[in-house]
PDB file of C-alpha atoms in Angstrom:
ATOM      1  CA  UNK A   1     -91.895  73.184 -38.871  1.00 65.00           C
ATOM      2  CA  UNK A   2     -93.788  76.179 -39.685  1.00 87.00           C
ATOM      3  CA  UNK A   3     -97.104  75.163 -41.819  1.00 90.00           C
ATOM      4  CA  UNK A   4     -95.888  76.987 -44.978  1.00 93.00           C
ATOM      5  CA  UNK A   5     -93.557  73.789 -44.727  1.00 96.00           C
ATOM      6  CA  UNK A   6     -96.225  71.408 -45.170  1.00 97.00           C
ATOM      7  CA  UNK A   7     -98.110  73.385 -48.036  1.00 96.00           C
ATOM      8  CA  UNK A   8     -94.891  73.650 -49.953  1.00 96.00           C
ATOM      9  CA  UNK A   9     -94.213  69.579 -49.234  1.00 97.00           C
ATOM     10  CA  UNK A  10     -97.607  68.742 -50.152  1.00 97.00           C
ATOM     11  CA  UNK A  11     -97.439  71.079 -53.051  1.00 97.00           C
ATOM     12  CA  UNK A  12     -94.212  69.988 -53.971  1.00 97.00           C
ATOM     13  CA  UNK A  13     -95.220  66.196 -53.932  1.00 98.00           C
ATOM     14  CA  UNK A  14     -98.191  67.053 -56.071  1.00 97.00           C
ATOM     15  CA  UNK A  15     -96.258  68.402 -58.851  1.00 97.00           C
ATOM     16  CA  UNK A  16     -93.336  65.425 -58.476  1.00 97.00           C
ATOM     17  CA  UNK A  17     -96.272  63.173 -59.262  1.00 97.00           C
ATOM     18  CA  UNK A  18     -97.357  65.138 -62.006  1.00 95.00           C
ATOM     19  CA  UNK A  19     -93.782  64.820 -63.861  1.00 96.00           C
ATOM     20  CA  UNK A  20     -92.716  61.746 -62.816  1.00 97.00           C
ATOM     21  CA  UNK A  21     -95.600  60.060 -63.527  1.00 97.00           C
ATOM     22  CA  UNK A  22     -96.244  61.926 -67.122  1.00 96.00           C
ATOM     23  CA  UNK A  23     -92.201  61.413 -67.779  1.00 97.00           C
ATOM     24  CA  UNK A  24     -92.653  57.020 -67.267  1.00 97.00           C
ATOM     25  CA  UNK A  25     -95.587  57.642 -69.870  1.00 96.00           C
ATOM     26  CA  UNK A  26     -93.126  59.263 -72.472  1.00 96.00           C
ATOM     27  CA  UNK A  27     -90.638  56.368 -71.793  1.00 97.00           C
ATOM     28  CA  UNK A  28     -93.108  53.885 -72.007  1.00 96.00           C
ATOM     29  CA  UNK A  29     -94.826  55.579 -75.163  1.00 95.00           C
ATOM     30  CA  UNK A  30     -91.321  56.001 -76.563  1.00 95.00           C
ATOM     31  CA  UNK A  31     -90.418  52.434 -75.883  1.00 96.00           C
ATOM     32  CA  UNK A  32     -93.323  50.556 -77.409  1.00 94.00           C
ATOM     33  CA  UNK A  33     -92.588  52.931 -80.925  1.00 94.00           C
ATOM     34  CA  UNK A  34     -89.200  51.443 -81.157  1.00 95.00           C
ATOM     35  CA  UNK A  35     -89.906  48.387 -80.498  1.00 94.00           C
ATOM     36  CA  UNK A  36     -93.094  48.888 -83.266  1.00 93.00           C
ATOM     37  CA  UNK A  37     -90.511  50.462 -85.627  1.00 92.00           C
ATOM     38  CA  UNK A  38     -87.680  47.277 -84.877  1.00 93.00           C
ATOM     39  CA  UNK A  39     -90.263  44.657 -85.505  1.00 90.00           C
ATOM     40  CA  UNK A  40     -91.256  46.692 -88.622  1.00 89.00           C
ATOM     41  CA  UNK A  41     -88.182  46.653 -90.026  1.00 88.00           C
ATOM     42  CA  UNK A  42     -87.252  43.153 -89.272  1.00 78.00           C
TER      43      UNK A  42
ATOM     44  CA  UNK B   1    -111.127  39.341 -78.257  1.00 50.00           C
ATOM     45  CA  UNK B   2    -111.060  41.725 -80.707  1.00 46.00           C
ATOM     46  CA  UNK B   3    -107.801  43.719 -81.807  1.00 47.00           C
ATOM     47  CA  UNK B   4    -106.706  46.986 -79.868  1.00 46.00           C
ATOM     48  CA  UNK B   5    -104.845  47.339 -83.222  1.00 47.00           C
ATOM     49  CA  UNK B   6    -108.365  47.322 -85.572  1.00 46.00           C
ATOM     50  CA  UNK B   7    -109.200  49.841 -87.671  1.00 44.00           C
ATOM     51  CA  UNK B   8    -107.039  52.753 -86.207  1.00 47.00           C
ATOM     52  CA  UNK B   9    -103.591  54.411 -86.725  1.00 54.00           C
ATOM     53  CA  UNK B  10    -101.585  52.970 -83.532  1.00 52.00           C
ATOM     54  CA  UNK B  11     -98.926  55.578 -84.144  1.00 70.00           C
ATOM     55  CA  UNK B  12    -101.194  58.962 -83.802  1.00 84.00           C
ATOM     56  CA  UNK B  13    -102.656  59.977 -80.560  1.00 87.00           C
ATOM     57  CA  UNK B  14    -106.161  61.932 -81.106  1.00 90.00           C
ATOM     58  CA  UNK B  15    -105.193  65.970 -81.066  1.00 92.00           C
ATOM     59  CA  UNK B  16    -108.110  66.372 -79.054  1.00 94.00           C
ATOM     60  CA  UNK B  17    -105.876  64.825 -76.229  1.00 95.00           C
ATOM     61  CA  UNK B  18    -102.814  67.234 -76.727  1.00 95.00           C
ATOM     62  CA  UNK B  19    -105.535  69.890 -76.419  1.00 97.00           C
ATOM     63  CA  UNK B  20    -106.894  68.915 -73.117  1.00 97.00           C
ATOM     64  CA  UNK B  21    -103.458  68.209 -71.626  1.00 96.00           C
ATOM     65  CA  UNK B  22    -101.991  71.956 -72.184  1.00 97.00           C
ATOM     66  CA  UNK B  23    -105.059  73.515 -71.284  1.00 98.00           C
ATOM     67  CA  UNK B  24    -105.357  71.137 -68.433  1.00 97.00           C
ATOM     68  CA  UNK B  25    -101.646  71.889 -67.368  1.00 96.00           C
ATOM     69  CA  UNK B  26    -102.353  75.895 -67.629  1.00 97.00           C
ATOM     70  CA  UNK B  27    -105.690  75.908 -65.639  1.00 97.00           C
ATOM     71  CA  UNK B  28    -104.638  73.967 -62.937  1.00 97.00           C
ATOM     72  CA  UNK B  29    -101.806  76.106 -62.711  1.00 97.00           C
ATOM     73  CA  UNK B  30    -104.391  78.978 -62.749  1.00 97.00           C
ATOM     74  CA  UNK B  31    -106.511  77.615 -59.972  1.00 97.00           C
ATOM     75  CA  UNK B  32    -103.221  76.674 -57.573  1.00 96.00           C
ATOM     76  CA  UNK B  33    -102.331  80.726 -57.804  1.00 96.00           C
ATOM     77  CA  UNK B  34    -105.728  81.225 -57.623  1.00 95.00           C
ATOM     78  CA  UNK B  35    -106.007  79.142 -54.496  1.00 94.00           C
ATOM     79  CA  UNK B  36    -102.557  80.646 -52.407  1.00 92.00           C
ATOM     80  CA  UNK B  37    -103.602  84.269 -53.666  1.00 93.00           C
ATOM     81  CA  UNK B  38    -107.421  84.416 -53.455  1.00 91.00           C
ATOM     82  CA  UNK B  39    -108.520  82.167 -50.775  1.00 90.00           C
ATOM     83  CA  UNK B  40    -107.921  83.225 -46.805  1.00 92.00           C
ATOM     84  CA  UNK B  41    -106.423  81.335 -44.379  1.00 92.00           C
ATOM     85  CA  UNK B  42    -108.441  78.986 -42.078  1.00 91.00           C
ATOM     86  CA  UNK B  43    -109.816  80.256 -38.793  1.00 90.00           C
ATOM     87  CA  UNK B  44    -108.200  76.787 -37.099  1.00 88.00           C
ATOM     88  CA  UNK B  45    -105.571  75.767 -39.779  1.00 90.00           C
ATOM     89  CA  UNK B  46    -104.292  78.825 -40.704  1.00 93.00           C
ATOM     90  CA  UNK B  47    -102.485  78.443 -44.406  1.00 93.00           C
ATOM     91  CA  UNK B  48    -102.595  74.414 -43.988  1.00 95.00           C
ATOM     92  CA  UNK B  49    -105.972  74.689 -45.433  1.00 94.00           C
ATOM     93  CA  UNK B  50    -104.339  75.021 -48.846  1.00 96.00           C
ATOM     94  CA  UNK B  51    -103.204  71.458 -48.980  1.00 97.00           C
ATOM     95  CA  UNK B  52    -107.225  70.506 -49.505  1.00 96.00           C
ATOM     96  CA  UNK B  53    -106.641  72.452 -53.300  1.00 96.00           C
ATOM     97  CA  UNK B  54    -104.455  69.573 -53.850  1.00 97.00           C
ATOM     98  CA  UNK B  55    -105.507  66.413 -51.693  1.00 97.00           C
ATOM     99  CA  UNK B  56    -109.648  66.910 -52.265  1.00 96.00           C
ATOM    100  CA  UNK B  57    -109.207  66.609 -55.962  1.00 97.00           C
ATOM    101  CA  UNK B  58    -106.696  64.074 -55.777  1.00 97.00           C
ATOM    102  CA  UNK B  59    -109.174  62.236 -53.999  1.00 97.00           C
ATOM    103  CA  UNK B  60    -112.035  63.109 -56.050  1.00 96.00           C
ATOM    104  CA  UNK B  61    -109.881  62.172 -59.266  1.00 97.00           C
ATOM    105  CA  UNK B  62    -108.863  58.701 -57.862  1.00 98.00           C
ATOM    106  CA  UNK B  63    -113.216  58.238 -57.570  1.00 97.00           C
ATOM    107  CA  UNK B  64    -113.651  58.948 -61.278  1.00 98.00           C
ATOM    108  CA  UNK B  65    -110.768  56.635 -61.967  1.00 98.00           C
ATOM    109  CA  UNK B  66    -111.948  53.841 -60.582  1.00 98.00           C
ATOM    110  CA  UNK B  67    -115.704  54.159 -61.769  1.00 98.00           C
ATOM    111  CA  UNK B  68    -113.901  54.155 -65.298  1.00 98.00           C
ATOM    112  CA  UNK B  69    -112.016  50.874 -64.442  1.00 98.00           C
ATOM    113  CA  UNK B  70    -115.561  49.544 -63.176  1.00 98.00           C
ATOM    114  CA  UNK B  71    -117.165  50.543 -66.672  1.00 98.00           C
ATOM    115  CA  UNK B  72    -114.522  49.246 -68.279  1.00 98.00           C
ATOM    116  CA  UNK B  73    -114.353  46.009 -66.669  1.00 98.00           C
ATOM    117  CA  UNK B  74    -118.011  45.644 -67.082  1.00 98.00           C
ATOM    118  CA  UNK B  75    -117.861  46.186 -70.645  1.00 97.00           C
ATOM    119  CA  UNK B  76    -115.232  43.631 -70.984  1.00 97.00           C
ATOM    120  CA  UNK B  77    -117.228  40.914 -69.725  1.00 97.00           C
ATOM    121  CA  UNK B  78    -120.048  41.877 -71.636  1.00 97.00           C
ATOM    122  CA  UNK B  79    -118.310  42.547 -75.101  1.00 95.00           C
ATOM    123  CA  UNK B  80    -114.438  41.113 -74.627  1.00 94.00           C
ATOM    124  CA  UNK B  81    -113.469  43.968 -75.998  1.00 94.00           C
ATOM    125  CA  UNK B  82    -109.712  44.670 -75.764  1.00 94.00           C
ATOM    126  CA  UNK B  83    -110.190  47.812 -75.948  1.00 95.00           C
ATOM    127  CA  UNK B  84    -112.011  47.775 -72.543  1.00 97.00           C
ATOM    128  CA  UNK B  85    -109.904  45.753 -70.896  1.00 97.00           C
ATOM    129  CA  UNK B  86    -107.291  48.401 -71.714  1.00 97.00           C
ATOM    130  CA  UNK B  87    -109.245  51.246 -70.597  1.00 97.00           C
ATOM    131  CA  UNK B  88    -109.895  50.071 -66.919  1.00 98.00           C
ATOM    132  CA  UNK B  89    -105.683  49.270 -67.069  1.00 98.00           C
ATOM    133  CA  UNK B  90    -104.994  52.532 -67.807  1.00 98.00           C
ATOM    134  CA  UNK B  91    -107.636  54.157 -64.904  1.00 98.00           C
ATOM    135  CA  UNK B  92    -106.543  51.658 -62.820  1.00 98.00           C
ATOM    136  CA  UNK B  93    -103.322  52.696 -62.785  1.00 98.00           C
ATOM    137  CA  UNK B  94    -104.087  56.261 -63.089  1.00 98.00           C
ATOM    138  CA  UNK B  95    -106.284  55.737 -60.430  1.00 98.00           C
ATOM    139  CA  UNK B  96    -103.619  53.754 -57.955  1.00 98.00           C
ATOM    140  CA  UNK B  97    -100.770  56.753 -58.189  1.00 98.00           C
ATOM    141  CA  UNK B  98    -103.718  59.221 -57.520  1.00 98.00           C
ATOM    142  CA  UNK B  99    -105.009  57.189 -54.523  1.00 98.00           C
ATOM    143  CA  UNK B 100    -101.114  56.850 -53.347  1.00 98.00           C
ATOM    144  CA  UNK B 101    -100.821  60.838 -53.650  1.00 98.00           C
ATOM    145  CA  UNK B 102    -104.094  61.453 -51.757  1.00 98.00           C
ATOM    146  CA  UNK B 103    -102.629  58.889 -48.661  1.00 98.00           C
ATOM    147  CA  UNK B 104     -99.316  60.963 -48.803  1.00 98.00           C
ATOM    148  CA  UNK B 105    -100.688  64.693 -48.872  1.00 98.00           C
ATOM    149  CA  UNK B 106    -103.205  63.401 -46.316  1.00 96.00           C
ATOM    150  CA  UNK B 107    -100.281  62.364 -44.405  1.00 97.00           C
ATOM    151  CA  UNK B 108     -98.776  65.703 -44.815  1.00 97.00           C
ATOM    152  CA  UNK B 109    -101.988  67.888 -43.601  1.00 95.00           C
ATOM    153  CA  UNK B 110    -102.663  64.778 -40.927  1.00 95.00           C
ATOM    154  CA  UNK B 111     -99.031  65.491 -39.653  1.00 95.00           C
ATOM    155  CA  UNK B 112     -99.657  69.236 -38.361  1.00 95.00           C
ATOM    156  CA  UNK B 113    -103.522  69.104 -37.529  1.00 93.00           C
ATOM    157  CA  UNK B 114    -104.195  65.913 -35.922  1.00 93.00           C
ATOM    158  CA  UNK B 115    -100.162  65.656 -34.885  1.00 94.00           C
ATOM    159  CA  UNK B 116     -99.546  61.887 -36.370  1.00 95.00           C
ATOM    160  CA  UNK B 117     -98.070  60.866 -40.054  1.00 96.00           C
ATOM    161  CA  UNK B 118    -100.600  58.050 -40.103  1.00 95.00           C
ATOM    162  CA  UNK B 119    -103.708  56.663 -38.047  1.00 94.00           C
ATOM    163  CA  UNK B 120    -105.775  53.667 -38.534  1.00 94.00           C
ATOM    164  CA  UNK B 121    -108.692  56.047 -39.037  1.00 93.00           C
ATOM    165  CA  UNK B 122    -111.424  54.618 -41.084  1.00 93.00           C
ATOM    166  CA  UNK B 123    -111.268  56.775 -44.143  1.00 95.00           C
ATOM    167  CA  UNK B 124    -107.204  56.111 -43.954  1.00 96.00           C
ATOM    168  CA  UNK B 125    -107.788  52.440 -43.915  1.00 96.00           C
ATOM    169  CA  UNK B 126    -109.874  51.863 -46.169  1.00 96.00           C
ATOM    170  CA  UNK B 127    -108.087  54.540 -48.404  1.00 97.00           C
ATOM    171  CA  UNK B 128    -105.225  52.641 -47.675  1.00 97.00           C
ATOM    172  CA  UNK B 129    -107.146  49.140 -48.688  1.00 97.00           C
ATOM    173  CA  UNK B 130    -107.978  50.484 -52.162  1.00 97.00           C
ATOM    174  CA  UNK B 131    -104.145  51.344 -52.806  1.00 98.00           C
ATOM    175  CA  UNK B 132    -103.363  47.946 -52.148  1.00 98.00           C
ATOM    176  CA  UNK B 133    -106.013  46.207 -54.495  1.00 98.00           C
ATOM    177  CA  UNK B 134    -105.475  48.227 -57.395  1.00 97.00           C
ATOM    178  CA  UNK B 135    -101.289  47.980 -56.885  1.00 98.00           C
ATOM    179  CA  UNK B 136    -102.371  44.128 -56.363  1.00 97.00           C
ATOM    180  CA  UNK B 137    -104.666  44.560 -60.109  1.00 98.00           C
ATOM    181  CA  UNK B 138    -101.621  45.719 -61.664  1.00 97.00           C
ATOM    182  CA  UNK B 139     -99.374  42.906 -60.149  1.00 97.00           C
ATOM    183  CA  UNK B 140    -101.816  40.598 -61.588  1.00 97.00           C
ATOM    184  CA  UNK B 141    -101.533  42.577 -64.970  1.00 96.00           C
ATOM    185  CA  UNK B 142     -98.080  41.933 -65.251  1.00 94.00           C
ATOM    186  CA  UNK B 143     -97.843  38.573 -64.151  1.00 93.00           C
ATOM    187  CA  UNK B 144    -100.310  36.668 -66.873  1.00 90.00           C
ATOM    188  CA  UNK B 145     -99.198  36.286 -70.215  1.00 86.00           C
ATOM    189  CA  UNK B 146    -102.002  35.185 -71.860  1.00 90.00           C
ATOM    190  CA  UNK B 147    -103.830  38.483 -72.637  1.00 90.00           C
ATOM    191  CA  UNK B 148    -107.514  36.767 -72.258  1.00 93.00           C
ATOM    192  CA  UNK B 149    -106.917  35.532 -69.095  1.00 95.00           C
ATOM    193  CA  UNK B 150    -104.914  38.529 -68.005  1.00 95.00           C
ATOM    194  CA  UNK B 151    -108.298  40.803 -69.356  1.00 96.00           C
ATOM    195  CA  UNK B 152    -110.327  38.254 -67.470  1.00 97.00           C
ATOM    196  CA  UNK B 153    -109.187  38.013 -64.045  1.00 97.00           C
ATOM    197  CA  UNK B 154    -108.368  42.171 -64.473  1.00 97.00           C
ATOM    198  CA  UNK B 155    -111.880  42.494 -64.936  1.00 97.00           C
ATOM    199  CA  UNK B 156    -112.849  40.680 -61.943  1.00 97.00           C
ATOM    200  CA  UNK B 157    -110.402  42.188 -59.389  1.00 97.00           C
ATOM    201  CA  UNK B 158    -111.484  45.713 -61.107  1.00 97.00           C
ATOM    202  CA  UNK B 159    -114.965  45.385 -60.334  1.00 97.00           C
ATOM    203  CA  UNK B 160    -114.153  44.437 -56.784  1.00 96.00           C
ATOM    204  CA  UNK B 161    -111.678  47.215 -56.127  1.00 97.00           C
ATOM    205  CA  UNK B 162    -114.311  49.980 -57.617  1.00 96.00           C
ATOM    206  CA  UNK B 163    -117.092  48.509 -54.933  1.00 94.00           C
ATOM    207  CA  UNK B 164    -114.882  49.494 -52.223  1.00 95.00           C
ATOM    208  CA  UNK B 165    -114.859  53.358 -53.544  1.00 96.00           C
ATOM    209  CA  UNK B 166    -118.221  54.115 -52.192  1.00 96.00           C
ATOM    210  CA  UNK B 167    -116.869  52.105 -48.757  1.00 96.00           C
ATOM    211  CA  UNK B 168    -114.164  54.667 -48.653  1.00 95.00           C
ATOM    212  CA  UNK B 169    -116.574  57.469 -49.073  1.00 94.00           C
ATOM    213  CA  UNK B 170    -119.228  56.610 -46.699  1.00 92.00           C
ATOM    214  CA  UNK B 171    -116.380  55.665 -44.569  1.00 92.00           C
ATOM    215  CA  UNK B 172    -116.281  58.794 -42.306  1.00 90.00           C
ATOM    216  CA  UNK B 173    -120.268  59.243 -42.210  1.00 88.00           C
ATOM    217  CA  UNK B 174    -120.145  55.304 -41.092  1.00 89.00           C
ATOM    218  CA  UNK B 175    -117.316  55.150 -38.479  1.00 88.00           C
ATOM    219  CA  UNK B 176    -116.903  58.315 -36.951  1.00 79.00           C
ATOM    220  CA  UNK B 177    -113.310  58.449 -36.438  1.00 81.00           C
ATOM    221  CA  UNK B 178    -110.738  61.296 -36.965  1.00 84.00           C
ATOM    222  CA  UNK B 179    -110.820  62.381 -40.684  1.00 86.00           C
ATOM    223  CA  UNK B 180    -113.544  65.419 -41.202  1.00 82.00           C
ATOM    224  CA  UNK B 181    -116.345  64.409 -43.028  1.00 82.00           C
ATOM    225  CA  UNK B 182    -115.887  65.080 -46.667  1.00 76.00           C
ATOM    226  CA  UNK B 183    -115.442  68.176 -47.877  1.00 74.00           C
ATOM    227  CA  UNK B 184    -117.635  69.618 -50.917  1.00 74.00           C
ATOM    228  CA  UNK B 185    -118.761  73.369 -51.802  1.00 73.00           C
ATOM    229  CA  UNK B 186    -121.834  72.274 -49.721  1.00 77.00           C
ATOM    230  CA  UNK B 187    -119.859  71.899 -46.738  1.00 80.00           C
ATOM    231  CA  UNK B 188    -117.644  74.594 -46.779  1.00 83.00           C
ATOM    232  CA  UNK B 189    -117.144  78.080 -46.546  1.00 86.00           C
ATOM    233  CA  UNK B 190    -117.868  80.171 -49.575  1.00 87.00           C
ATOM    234  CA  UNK B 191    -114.256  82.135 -49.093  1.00 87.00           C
ATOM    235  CA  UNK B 192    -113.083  78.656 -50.119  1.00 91.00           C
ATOM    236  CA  UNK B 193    -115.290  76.666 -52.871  1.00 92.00           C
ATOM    237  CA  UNK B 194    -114.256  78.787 -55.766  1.00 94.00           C
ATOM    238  CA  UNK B 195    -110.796  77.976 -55.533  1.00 94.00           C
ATOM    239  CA  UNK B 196    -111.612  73.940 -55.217  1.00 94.00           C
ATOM    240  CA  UNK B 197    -114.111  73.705 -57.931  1.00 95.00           C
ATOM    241  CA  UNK B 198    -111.161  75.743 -60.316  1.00 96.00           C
ATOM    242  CA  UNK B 199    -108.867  72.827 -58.546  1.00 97.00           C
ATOM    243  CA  UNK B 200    -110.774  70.090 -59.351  1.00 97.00           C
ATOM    244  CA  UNK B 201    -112.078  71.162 -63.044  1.00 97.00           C
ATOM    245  CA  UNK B 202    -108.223  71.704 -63.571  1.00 97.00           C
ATOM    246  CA  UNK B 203    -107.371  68.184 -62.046  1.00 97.00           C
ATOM    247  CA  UNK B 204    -110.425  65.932 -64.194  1.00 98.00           C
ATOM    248  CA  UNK B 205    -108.572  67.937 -67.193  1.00 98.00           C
ATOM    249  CA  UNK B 206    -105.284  66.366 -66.279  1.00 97.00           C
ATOM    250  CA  UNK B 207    -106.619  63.155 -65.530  1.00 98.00           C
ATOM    251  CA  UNK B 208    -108.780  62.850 -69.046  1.00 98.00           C
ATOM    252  CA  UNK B 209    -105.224  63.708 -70.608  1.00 97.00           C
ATOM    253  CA  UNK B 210    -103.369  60.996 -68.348  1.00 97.00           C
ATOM    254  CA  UNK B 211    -105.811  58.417 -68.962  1.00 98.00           C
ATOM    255  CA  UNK B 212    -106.040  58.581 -72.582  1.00 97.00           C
ATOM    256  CA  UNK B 213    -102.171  58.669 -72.705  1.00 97.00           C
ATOM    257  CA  UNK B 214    -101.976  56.096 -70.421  1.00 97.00           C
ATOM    258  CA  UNK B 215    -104.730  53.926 -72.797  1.00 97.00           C
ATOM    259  CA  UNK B 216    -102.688  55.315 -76.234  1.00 96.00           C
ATOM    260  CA  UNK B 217     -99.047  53.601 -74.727  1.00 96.00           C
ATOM    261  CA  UNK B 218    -101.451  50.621 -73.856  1.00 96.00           C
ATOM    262  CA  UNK B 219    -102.382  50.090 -77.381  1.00 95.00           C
ATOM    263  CA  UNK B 220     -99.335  50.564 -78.858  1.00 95.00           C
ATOM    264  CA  UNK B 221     -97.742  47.909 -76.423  1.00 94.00           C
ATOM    265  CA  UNK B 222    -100.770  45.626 -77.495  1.00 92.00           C
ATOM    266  CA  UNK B 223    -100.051  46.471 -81.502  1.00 93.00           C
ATOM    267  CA  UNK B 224     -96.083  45.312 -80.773  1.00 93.00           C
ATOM    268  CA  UNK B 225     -97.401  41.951 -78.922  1.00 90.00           C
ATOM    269  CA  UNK B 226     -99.475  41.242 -81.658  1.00 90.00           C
ATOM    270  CA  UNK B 227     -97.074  41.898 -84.100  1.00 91.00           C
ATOM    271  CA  UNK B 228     -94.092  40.248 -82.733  1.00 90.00           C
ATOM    272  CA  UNK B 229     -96.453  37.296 -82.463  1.00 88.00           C
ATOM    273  CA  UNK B 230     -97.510  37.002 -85.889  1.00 88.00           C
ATOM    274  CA  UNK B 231     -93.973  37.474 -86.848  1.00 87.00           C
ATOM    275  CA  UNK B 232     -92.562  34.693 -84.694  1.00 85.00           C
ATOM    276  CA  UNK B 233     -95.283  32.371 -85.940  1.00 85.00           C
ATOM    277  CA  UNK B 234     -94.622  33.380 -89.852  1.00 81.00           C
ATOM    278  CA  UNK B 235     -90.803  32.606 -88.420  1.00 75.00           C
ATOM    279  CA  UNK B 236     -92.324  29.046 -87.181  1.00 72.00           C
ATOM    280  CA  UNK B 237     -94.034  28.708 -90.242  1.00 72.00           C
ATOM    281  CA  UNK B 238     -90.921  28.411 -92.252  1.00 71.00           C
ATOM    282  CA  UNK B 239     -88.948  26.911 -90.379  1.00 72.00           C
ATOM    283  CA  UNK B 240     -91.995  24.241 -89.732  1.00 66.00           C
ATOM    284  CA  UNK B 241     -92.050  24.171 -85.601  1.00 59.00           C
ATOM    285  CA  UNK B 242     -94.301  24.714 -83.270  1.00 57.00           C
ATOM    286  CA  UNK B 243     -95.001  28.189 -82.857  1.00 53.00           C
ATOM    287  CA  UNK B 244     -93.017  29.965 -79.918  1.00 53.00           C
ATOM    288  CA  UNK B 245     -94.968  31.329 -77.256  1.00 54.00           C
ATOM    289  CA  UNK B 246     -95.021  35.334 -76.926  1.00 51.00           C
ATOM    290  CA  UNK B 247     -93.798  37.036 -73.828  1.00 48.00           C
ATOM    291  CA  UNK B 248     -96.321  40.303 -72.730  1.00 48.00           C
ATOM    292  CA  UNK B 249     -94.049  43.022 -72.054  1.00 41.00           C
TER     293      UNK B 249
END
């Protein structure tokens, strides 16, 4: 592999971290709300 | 213990937060270009010497983490303060998928410099050491219930796993294995520190954002545990049992 291979992998794993971790935040944020909003309402 | 829910809207996150997220998410934008346009390529590495724009900070970033999980765990057994106790939870596990992205870019520079995916160097071991306490902190965080013992024993394993940061630091000046010694504008070339201070200012941005997310989620999850609680013991109440014990989520 040529080393513009690695730098895009390594650059390309950086920024998968970066959205998968901030998407499981917006689940996780979005979950506890409607759970909030179901006990609420109960 | 003291509420997470007291005296605060558990619905609104601080707009200070949004703020430092976007501009976080621009700059460190800003400083990659900046870093594959500006910076020349390394008189050994060639181009490889890009991946340190990502896995330096990363590394750094993991470092500040865990010295907020130490604080925070600190202040928890001082003050039992839930609030604390959620704080070093949300570095820690900020902290544990940073640490797990510095072992696999390292792995990815390691790969075409040093020609292995993984060595039991020193700094990777002990790297590698942190990782597991901190995924072995949450483990424990999921697995208690009760929410003072679950603060408690978080607290201790917290304060253990940040002790072993400045192991993992002095780890290459200690045992001289293969990783460098660690890089820092002092020790590099000038062509070069520019671009990873812009990287790293961009990257404790982020992670300021991430954290306080992270700790905003925490507290709501905390306000729905407390509330489902009160309203299976009103439940209990009326129907004149026992109360029900309350599952964490």
């Amino acid at each position: 592999m040529s080393e513009w291979n690695y730098v895009i992998a390594a650059y390309a794993v950086t920024w998968g971290v970066i959205f998968g971790y901030g998407l499981y935040l917006v689940a996780r944020k979005r979950s506890a709300r409607q759970r909030i909003t179901a006990l609420e309402q109960q | 213990m003291r509420s997470a829910s007291s005296g605060r809207d558990a619905r609104q996150q601080p707009r200070w937060v949004a703020i430092i997220g976007i501009v976080g998410f621009l700059a460190i934008i800003a400083a990659q270009v900046h870093g594959f346009t500006m910076s020349p390529p390394d008189r050994d590495m060639g181009n490889l010497q890009k991946i340190m724009y990502v896995h330096v900070p990363a590394a750094w970033m993991s470092f500040i983490c865990f010295f907020v999980v130490l604080v925070g765990s600190v202040r928890y057994l001082w003050k039992r303060s839930e609030r604390s106790d959620l704080l070093a939870a949300s570095a820690a596990e900020t902290g544990a998928v940073l640490t797990a992205l510095t072992l696999l870019l390292g792995s990815i520079w390691g790969r075409p410099t040093w020609g292995v995916w993984w060595t039991w160097d020193a700094r990777l071991t002990s790297t590698a050491v942190l990782l597991v306490i901190f995924v072995g902190y949450l483990a424990l965080r999921s697995f208690t219930d009760d929410p003072e013992r679950r603060a408690l024993w978080s607290a201790a394993v917290g304060i253990f796993g940040a002790l072993n940061v400045p192991i993992v630091y002095m780890s290459v000046k200690w045992w001289r294995t293969l990783h460098q010694l660690p890089s820092s504008p002092n020790t590099l070339d000038p062509a070069y520190t520019l671009a990873l201070r812009l990287n790293a200012i961009a990257a404790l941005l982020l992670v300021i954002y991430v954290i306080a997310t992270r700790f905003h989620v925490a507290q709501l999850e905390a306000d729905a545990d407390a509330l489902a609680e009160r309203q299976a013991l009103s439940f209990d109440d009326r129907a004149g049992k026992e109360p029900l014990e309350v599952a964490h989520v």
